[in-house]
Short mmCIF file of N, CA and C in Angstrom, two decimals:
data_model
loop_
_atom_site.label_atom_id
_atom_site.label_comp_id
_atom_site.label_asym_id
_atom_site.label_seq_id
_atom_site.Cartn_x
_atom_site.Cartn_y
_atom_site.Cartn_z
N MET A 3 70.11 -38.97 81.42
CA MET A 3 71.11 -38.20 82.69
C MET A 3 70.21 -36.31 83.83
N LEU A 4 69.89 -37.49 84.89
CA LEU A 4 69.98 -36.62 85.45
C LEU A 4 70.13 -34.99 86.43
N LYS A 5 69.32 -34.23 86.54
CA LYS A 5 70.10 -32.64 85.50
C LYS A 5 69.91 -32.26 87.38
N GLU A 6 70.95 -31.80 88.23
CA GLU A 6 70.54 -30.91 88.98
C GLU A 6 70.88 -29.22 89.35
N LEU A 7 69.25 -27.84 89.96
CA LEU A 7 69.19 -26.20 89.62
C LEU A 7 70.18 -26.25 91.69
N VAL A 8 71.47 -25.95 90.87
CA VAL A 8 71.74 -25.13 92.11
C VAL A 8 71.44 -23.90 91.99
N LEU A 9 70.46 -22.73 93.36
CA LEU A 9 70.87 -20.98 93.06
C LEU A 9 71.61 -20.68 94.56
N MET A 10 72.13 -19.87 94.20
CA MET A 10 72.93 -18.77 95.45
C MET A 10 72.10 -17.43 95.24
N ARG A 11 72.92 -17.28 96.10
CA ARG A 11 72.41 -15.62 96.34
C ARG A 11 74.51 -14.98 96.28
N HIS A 12 74.00 -13.71 95.88
CA HIS A 12 75.93 -12.86 95.97
C HIS A 12 76.59 -13.00 96.96
N ALA A 13 77.44 -13.47 97.35
CA ALA A 13 78.44 -13.33 98.70
C ALA A 13 77.71 -11.53 99.04
N HIS A 14 77.99 -11.60 100.44
CA HIS A 14 77.78 -10.21 101.40
C HIS A 14 78.40 -9.14 100.93
N ALA A 15 78.11 -7.89 100.58
CA ALA A 15 78.65 -7.13 99.95
C ALA A 15 79.03 -5.26 100.90
N VAL A 16 79.67 -4.54 100.09
CA VAL A 16 79.45 -3.39 101.61
C VAL A 16 78.42 -2.68 101.07
N HIS A 17 77.90 -1.95 102.37
CA HIS A 17 77.53 -1.28 102.04
C HIS A 17 77.64 -0.12 100.86
N PRO A 18 76.47 0.23 99.83
CA PRO A 18 76.30 1.54 99.02
C PRO A 18 76.39 2.99 99.45
N ALA A 19 77.38 3.22 99.32
CA ALA A 19 77.48 5.14 99.06
C ALA A 19 76.76 5.84 98.58
N ALA A 20 76.32 7.02 99.00
CA ALA A 20 75.15 7.95 98.46
C ALA A 20 74.78 7.48 96.86
N TRP A 21 76.38 7.90 96.73
CA TRP A 21 76.44 8.17 95.17
C TRP A 21 75.98 7.30 94.33
N GLN A 22 76.03 5.63 94.82
CA GLN A 22 75.76 4.37 93.56
C GLN A 22 75.19 4.28 93.38
N ALA A 23 75.23 3.29 92.10
CA ALA A 23 74.12 3.28 92.33
C ALA A 23 74.81 1.55 93.37
N ASP A 24 72.79 0.64 92.97
CA ASP A 24 72.85 -0.64 93.85
C ASP A 24 73.92 -1.44 92.86
N ALA A 25 74.02 -1.70 91.10
CA ALA A 25 74.39 -2.45 91.01
C ALA A 25 75.70 -2.34 91.41
N GLN A 26 76.04 -1.39 91.26
CA GLN A 26 77.74 -1.11 92.02
C GLN A 26 78.32 -1.32 92.94
N ARG A 27 77.40 -1.96 93.89
CA ARG A 27 77.90 -2.30 95.15
C ARG A 27 78.96 -3.55 95.47
N GLN A 28 79.99 -3.98 94.88
CA GLN A 28 80.94 -4.60 95.55
C GLN A 28 81.38 -5.98 96.57
N LEU A 29 81.88 -6.47 96.36
CA LEU A 29 81.27 -7.96 97.96
C LEU A 29 82.73 -6.97 98.39
N SER A 30 82.40 -7.37 100.04
CA SER A 30 83.17 -7.37 101.48
C SER A 30 84.76 -8.14 101.15
N PRO A 31 85.46 -7.79 101.83
CA PRO A 31 86.39 -9.29 101.86
C PRO A 31 85.90 -9.83 102.76
N THR A 32 84.67 -9.91 103.85
CA THR A 32 83.71 -11.62 104.19
C THR A 32 83.66 -12.12 102.84
N GLY A 33 82.88 -11.25 102.12
CA GLY A 33 81.80 -11.78 101.21
C GLY A 33 83.22 -12.28 100.38
N ARG A 34 83.72 -12.66 99.92
CA ARG A 34 85.47 -12.99 98.91
C ARG A 34 85.21 -14.51 99.96
N GLU A 35 85.89 -13.83 100.96
CA GLU A 35 86.27 -15.34 101.39
C GLU A 35 84.93 -15.54 101.28
N GLY A 36 83.90 -15.73 101.50
CA GLY A 36 82.46 -16.93 102.01
C GLY A 36 82.60 -16.96 100.71
N ALA A 37 82.56 -16.41 99.43
CA ALA A 37 81.73 -17.15 97.80
C ALA A 37 82.96 -18.65 97.56
N PHE A 38 84.45 -18.15 97.90
CA PHE A 38 85.63 -18.84 97.57
C PHE A 38 84.84 -20.46 98.31
N ALA A 39 85.11 -20.32 99.53
CA ALA A 39 84.39 -21.27 100.88
C ALA A 39 83.55 -22.13 100.07
N ALA A 40 82.55 -21.12 99.54
CA ALA A 40 80.93 -21.83 98.81
C ALA A 40 81.30 -21.50 97.70
N GLY A 41 82.70 -22.17 96.77
CA GLY A 41 82.53 -22.81 95.38
C GLY A 41 83.61 -24.01 96.35
N SER A 42 84.82 -23.82 97.22
CA SER A 42 84.99 -25.22 97.72
C SER A 42 83.96 -25.87 97.70
N TRP A 43 83.07 -25.42 98.62
CA TRP A 43 82.12 -27.00 98.87
C TRP A 43 81.27 -27.42 97.27
N LEU A 44 80.93 -26.48 97.21
CA LEU A 44 79.99 -26.92 95.50
C LEU A 44 81.22 -28.19 94.49
N ARG A 45 82.59 -27.45 94.46
CA ARG A 45 83.43 -28.18 94.11
C ARG A 45 83.25 -29.52 94.26
N ALA A 46 83.01 -29.97 95.82
CA ALA A 46 83.71 -30.98 96.53
C ALA A 46 81.88 -32.11 96.46
N HIS A 47 80.81 -31.16 96.19
CA HIS A 47 79.89 -31.44 96.77
C HIS A 47 80.08 -32.24 94.52
N TYR A 48 79.12 -31.51 93.56
CA TYR A 48 79.21 -31.41 92.75
C TYR A 48 80.53 -31.14 91.66
N THR A 49 79.98 -31.48 90.18
CA THR A 49 80.97 -31.49 89.36
C THR A 49 80.69 -29.89 89.23
N SER A 50 82.18 -29.13 87.58
CA SER A 50 81.78 -28.02 87.23
C SER A 50 79.99 -27.67 86.51
N PRO A 51 79.87 -26.38 86.51
CA PRO A 51 78.42 -26.42 85.71
C PRO A 51 78.42 -26.66 84.33
N ASP A 52 76.77 -26.65 83.34
CA ASP A 52 76.89 -26.68 82.31
C ASP A 52 76.97 -25.40 82.00
N GLU A 53 75.92 -24.22 82.58
CA GLU A 53 75.40 -23.42 82.51
C GLU A 53 75.41 -22.82 83.39
N VAL A 54 75.74 -21.47 83.44
CA VAL A 54 75.75 -19.97 84.75
C VAL A 54 75.02 -19.03 84.01
N LEU A 55 74.45 -18.48 85.01
CA LEU A 55 73.66 -17.60 84.04
C LEU A 55 73.35 -17.06 85.69
N CYS A 56 74.25 -15.99 85.21
CA CYS A 56 74.25 -14.64 86.78
C CYS A 56 73.79 -13.06 85.54
N SER A 57 73.56 -12.28 87.13
CA SER A 57 73.60 -10.78 87.46
C SER A 57 74.33 -10.71 86.95
N THR A 58 73.56 -9.46 86.07
CA THR A 58 75.44 -7.75 85.42
C THR A 58 75.47 -7.62 86.53
N ALA A 59 74.55 -7.80 87.60
CA ALA A 59 76.03 -6.52 88.51
C ALA A 59 76.61 -7.15 89.84
N LEU A 60 77.48 -6.26 89.78
CA LEU A 60 78.96 -6.06 90.25
C LEU A 60 79.08 -7.42 90.83
N ARG A 61 78.40 -7.41 92.28
CA ARG A 61 78.15 -8.21 93.47
C ARG A 61 77.78 -9.57 92.76
N THR A 62 77.53 -9.96 92.19
CA THR A 62 77.37 -10.93 91.95
C THR A 62 78.15 -11.76 90.73
N ARG A 63 78.88 -10.67 90.37
CA ARG A 63 79.81 -11.21 89.25
C ARG A 63 81.08 -10.97 90.17
N GLU A 64 81.39 -10.97 90.86
CA GLU A 64 82.84 -11.18 91.54
C GLU A 64 82.03 -12.40 92.73
N THR A 65 81.30 -12.22 93.10
CA THR A 65 80.18 -13.60 93.23
C THR A 65 81.27 -14.39 92.86
N LEU A 66 80.42 -14.69 91.25
CA LEU A 66 80.45 -16.09 90.34
C LEU A 66 82.38 -16.05 89.87
N VAL A 67 83.21 -14.76 90.45
CA VAL A 67 85.21 -15.17 89.90
C VAL A 67 85.06 -15.97 91.40
N GLN A 68 84.72 -16.04 91.88
CA GLN A 68 85.40 -16.49 93.54
C GLN A 68 85.66 -17.96 93.47
N LEU A 69 83.66 -18.11 93.31
CA LEU A 69 83.06 -19.26 93.64
C LEU A 69 83.85 -20.19 92.45
N SER A 70 83.67 -19.33 90.40
CA SER A 70 84.01 -20.31 89.75
C SER A 70 86.35 -20.53 89.93
N SER A 71 86.66 -19.94 90.84
CA SER A 71 88.46 -19.87 90.87
C SER A 71 88.73 -21.12 91.05
N ASP A 72 87.96 -22.51 91.60
CA ASP A 72 88.53 -23.98 92.06
C ASP A 72 87.35 -24.74 91.30
N TRP A 73 87.11 -24.39 89.62
CA TRP A 73 86.45 -25.30 89.24
C TRP A 73 86.84 -25.06 87.37
N PRO A 74 87.09 -26.92 87.86
CA PRO A 74 87.70 -26.88 86.17
C PRO A 74 87.05 -26.66 84.75
N HIS A 75 87.31 -25.84 84.47
CA HIS A 75 86.20 -25.41 83.21
C HIS A 75 87.40 -24.30 82.66
N PRO A 76 88.13 -25.12 81.75
CA PRO A 76 88.78 -24.13 80.52
C PRO A 76 88.12 -23.79 79.95
N GLY A 77 88.65 -21.65 80.34
CA GLY A 77 88.21 -20.73 79.99
C GLY A 77 86.89 -19.92 79.93
N PHE A 78 86.61 -20.47 80.92
CA PHE A 78 85.74 -19.61 81.79
C PHE A 78 86.15 -18.45 82.55
N SER A 79 85.25 -17.93 82.24
CA SER A 79 85.61 -16.52 82.86
C SER A 79 84.14 -15.94 83.26
N GLY A 80 84.39 -15.35 84.62
CA GLY A 80 82.81 -15.17 85.19
C GLY A 80 82.00 -13.70 84.41
#
């Protein structure tokens, strides 16, 4: 069976506050919408993934949650 690798970058994140660590940056409202739209596009063009590797940074986890909200993957959580 042919496997495909899909690489993605996190969606648009807010600018960090002066005190905030880079890994704690959240998605902006635009980023949440874009991540959901990207997930819908992925769902239309691919089956749900066999495996997901994701950074522990907050914005990447939030992107994954938005992306996967439309995936038929029981028990999957970001």
